[in-house]
Tab-separated table of C-alpha atoms in Angstrom:
chain	number	residue	atom	x	y	z
O	1	MET	CA	65.566	127.702	76.191
O	2	THR	CA	63.113	127.153	78.372
O	3	THR	CA	63.584	128.319	82.127
O	4	ASP	CA	63.336	124.900	83.456
O	5	GLN	CA	66.060	123.528	80.425
O	6	GLU	CA	68.260	126.480	82.236
O	7	THR	CA	67.967	125.166	85.647
O	8	SER	CA	68.512	121.708	84.950
O	9	MET	CA	71.729	122.814	82.909
O	10	SER	CA	72.847	125.140	85.377
O	11	VAL	CA	73.018	122.504	88.230
O	12	THR	CA	76.664	119.859	88.050
O	13	GLU	CA	76.841	117.050	90.054
O	14	THR	CA	80.061	116.483	91.332
O	15	GLY	CA	81.421	113.421	90.039
O	16	ALA	CA	83.864	110.866	91.308
O	17	THR	CA	85.232	107.447	90.947
O	18	ILE	CA	85.821	105.633	94.809
O	19	TRP	CA	87.065	102.600	94.179
O	20	LEU	CA	86.707	99.603	96.552
O	21	THR	CA	89.870	97.179	96.955
O	22	GLY	CA	90.357	94.317	98.267
O	23	LEU	CA	90.262	90.441	98.700
O	24	PRO	CA	87.983	88.151	97.159
O	25	SER	CA	84.688	88.688	99.664
O	26	ALA	CA	86.275	91.316	101.757
O	27	GLY	CA	82.590	92.807	101.238
O	28	LYS	CA	83.563	95.878	98.601
O	29	THR	CA	81.001	95.600	95.985
O	30	THR	CA	78.133	94.973	99.375
O	31	ILE	CA	79.588	98.314	100.467
O	32	ALA	CA	79.192	99.600	96.811
O	33	TYR	CA	75.500	98.552	96.432
O	34	GLU	CA	75.057	100.465	100.673
O	35	LEU	CA	76.292	103.492	99.516
O	36	ALA	CA	75.064	103.902	95.893
O	37	GLY	CA	71.544	102.900	97.219
O	38	ARG	CA	71.813	106.021	99.785
O	39	LEU	CA	73.644	108.523	97.063
O	40	ARG	CA	70.313	107.620	94.597
O	41	GLY	CA	67.995	108.504	97.154
O	42	GLU	CA	69.656	111.594	97.771
O	43	GLY	CA	69.753	112.172	94.002
O	44	HIS	CA	72.578	111.457	93.142
O	45	ARG	CA	74.220	110.086	89.616
O	46	VAL	CA	75.090	106.884	90.674
O	47	GLU	CA	76.683	103.715	89.038
O	48	VAL	CA	78.479	100.510	90.345
O	49	LEU	CA	80.849	99.108	87.959
O	50	ASP	CA	80.508	95.291	89.592
O	51	GLY	CA	84.176	93.870	88.650
O	52	ASP	CA	82.433	90.439	87.701
O	53	GLU	CA	80.266	91.995	85.421
O	54	ILE	CA	82.865	94.109	83.528
O	55	ARG	CA	84.922	90.246	83.296
O	56	GLU	CA	81.704	89.338	81.548
O	57	PHE	CA	81.054	92.667	79.404
O	58	LEU	CA	83.530	95.091	79.144
O	59	SER	CA	87.239	92.733	79.982
O	60	ALA	CA	85.657	89.241	78.179
O	61	GLY	CA	88.507	87.426	77.115
O	62	LEU	CA	90.741	88.356	79.614
O	63	GLY	CA	92.683	85.895	81.904
O	64	PHE	CA	93.683	86.045	85.144
O	65	SER	CA	97.673	86.669	84.222
O	66	ARG	CA	99.374	89.907	85.775
O	67	GLU	CA	98.948	91.736	82.476
O	68	ASP	CA	95.558	90.815	81.671
O	69	ARG	CA	94.566	92.212	85.049
O	70	HIS	CA	96.223	95.291	84.714
O	71	THR	CA	94.437	95.639	81.306
O	72	ASN	CA	91.208	94.640	82.989
O	73	VAL	CA	92.070	97.423	85.703
O	74	GLN	CA	92.740	100.084	83.074
O	75	ARG	CA	89.817	99.823	81.457
O	76	ILE	CA	87.377	99.799	84.746
O	77	GLY	CA	89.751	103.052	85.346
O	78	PHE	CA	88.868	104.893	81.856
O	79	VAL	CA	85.277	104.011	81.975
O	80	SER	CA	85.033	105.295	85.386
O	81	GLU	CA	87.340	108.681	84.995
O	82	LEU	CA	84.683	108.970	81.847
O	83	LEU	CA	81.269	108.529	83.633
O	84	ALA	CA	83.208	110.861	87.289
O	85	ALA	CA	84.138	113.333	84.294
O	86	ASN	CA	80.867	113.983	83.576
O	87	GLY	CA	79.116	113.936	87.229
O	88	VAL	CA	78.556	110.250	87.895
O	89	LYS	CA	79.582	108.748	91.179
O	90	VAL	CA	80.979	105.976	90.308
O	91	LEU	CA	81.578	102.822	92.626
O	92	VAL	CA	84.259	100.416	91.982
O	93	PRO	CA	84.108	97.705	93.765
O	94	VAL	CA	87.319	95.542	92.192
O	95	ILE	CA	90.333	93.938	93.503
O	96	ALA	CA	92.466	94.999	91.473
O	97	PRO	CA	95.928	93.368	93.345
O	98	TYR	CA	98.494	95.448	91.864
O	99	ALA	CA	99.450	98.764	93.028
O	100	ASP	CA	100.824	99.917	90.105
O	101	SER	CA	98.031	99.307	88.218
O	102	ARG	CA	96.183	100.943	91.064
O	103	ASP	CA	97.960	104.093	90.753
O	104	ALA	CA	98.254	104.124	86.907
O	105	VAL	CA	94.055	105.000	87.266
O	106	ARG	CA	94.444	107.584	89.588
O	107	LYS	CA	96.874	108.962	87.780
O	108	ARG	CA	94.525	109.380	85.068
O	109	HIS	CA	91.916	110.875	86.902
O	110	GLN	CA	94.805	113.483	88.327
O	111	ALA	CA	95.613	114.083	84.513
O	112	GLU	CA	92.067	114.919	84.390
O	113	GLY	CA	91.030	116.554	87.700
O	114	THR	CA	88.399	114.144	88.349
O	115	ALA	CA	87.982	112.817	91.546
O	116	TYR	CA	89.352	109.611	93.300
O	117	LEU	CA	89.598	107.878	95.873
O	118	GLU	CA	91.497	105.153	96.921
O	119	VAL	CA	89.174	102.550	99.633
O	120	HIS	CA	90.563	99.548	100.906
O	121	VAL	CA	88.020	96.740	102.351
O	122	ALA	CA	91.070	95.522	104.585
O	123	THR	CA	88.882	91.963	105.581
O	124	PRO	CA	91.599	89.675	106.771
O	125	VAL	CA	92.000	86.272	104.217
O	126	GLU	CA	90.561	83.938	107.317
O	127	VAL	CA	87.516	86.381	107.265
O	128	CYS	CA	87.446	86.139	103.644
O	129	SER	CA	87.769	82.744	103.188
O	130	VAL	CA	84.583	81.831	105.406
O	131	ARG	CA	82.310	84.080	103.815
O	132	ASP	CA	83.402	82.441	100.389
O	133	VAL	CA	80.221	84.497	98.464
O	134	LYS	CA	81.425	82.623	94.848
O	135	GLY	CA	82.750	79.850	95.844
O	136	LEU	CA	86.429	80.638	95.185
O	137	TYR	CA	88.805	79.570	98.174
O	138	ALA	CA	86.521	76.070	98.611
O	139	LYS	CA	87.602	75.290	94.547
O	140	GLN	CA	91.045	77.073	95.464
O	141	ALA	CA	91.169	74.788	98.444
O	142	ALA	CA	89.800	71.778	96.313
O	143	GLY	CA	92.813	72.427	93.719
O	144	GLU	CA	89.828	72.927	91.686
O	145	ILE	CA	90.983	76.513	90.942
O	146	SER	CA	94.442	78.411	91.202
O	147	GLY	CA	95.172	82.159	90.980
O	148	LEU	CA	93.052	83.016	93.469
O	149	THR	CA	94.160	86.250	95.019
O	150	GLY	CA	95.647	86.887	98.198
O	151	VAL	CA	96.120	82.915	98.321
O	152	ASP	CA	98.362	81.608	95.934
O	153	ASP	CA	98.530	85.033	93.811
O	154	PRO	CA	99.780	88.581	94.971
O	155	TYR	CA	97.377	91.187	96.640
O	156	GLU	CA	99.007	94.540	97.128
O	157	ALA	CA	97.531	96.312	99.740
O	158	PRO	CA	97.197	99.709	99.623
O	159	GLU	CA	100.359	101.680	101.380
O	160	SER	CA	97.884	105.374	102.111
O	161	PRO	CA	94.362	104.409	101.041
O	162	ASP	CA	91.643	107.422	101.028
O	163	LEU	CA	90.026	105.229	103.820
O	164	ARG	CA	90.558	101.966	105.106
O	165	ILE	CA	87.559	99.772	105.868
O	166	GLU	CA	87.751	96.988	108.448
O	167	SER	CA	84.328	95.342	107.173
O	168	HIS	CA	84.441	92.234	109.469
O	169	GLN	CA	84.405	94.485	112.734
O	170	GLN	CA	81.553	96.662	111.718
O	171	THR	CA	78.347	96.221	109.824
O	172	VAL	CA	77.763	96.646	106.317
O	173	GLN	CA	75.508	99.788	107.402
O	174	GLU	CA	78.155	101.338	109.024
O	175	SER	CA	80.945	100.550	106.322
O	176	ALA	CA	78.787	102.796	103.689
O	177	ALA	CA	78.313	105.611	106.269
O	178	GLU	CA	81.985	105.822	107.105
O	179	LEU	CA	82.614	105.618	103.083
O	180	TYR	CA	79.791	108.459	103.304
O	181	ALA	CA	81.060	110.643	105.712
O	182	LEU	CA	84.879	110.569	103.783
O	183	LEU	CA	82.884	111.720	100.191
O	184	SER	CA	81.067	114.621	102.235
O	185	GLU	CA	83.829	116.036	103.806
O	186	ARG	CA	85.817	115.829	100.100
O	187	GLY	CA	82.824	117.827	99.111
O	188	ALA	CA	81.154	114.720	96.679
O	189	ALA	CA	78.539	113.798	98.639
């Protein structure tokens, strides 16, 4: 083994799952990508497990029933824990509307000894419906869709998240900086 190989193998990256939960159009994905850029710029290994991409590739065929949403969250939780256990900072901007589903993911991480942080992007539904990034609120109002989280389907906000971000009261950069500060405090940045 060469000295370079020894050096690269002896450096371990601290992995962690950072789960950003909140309503549709709350700013979860935008904050995640902002933070991912900063972490990558510092040389960290980072993955963003975007909820829309996961639904397309890993959870294709699942609907939006409570059971399907739980299955989707558990799949994402499994992948995020696997990556985090291997030194990756995993940013997970996924609604995950049910507390028991998020708790199961946290417990999986705890059982494996993998760092897990829950971040509630606490943007009021009124602000989200104005942002309406994907046009979901407009479609729901027009009667084209039903089951929109936080409108006509439940969203169970975290009671005690590791961090609550009021994204409607600060910039994306400020929100990402607040999350970065938490990661630093917890030894994960």
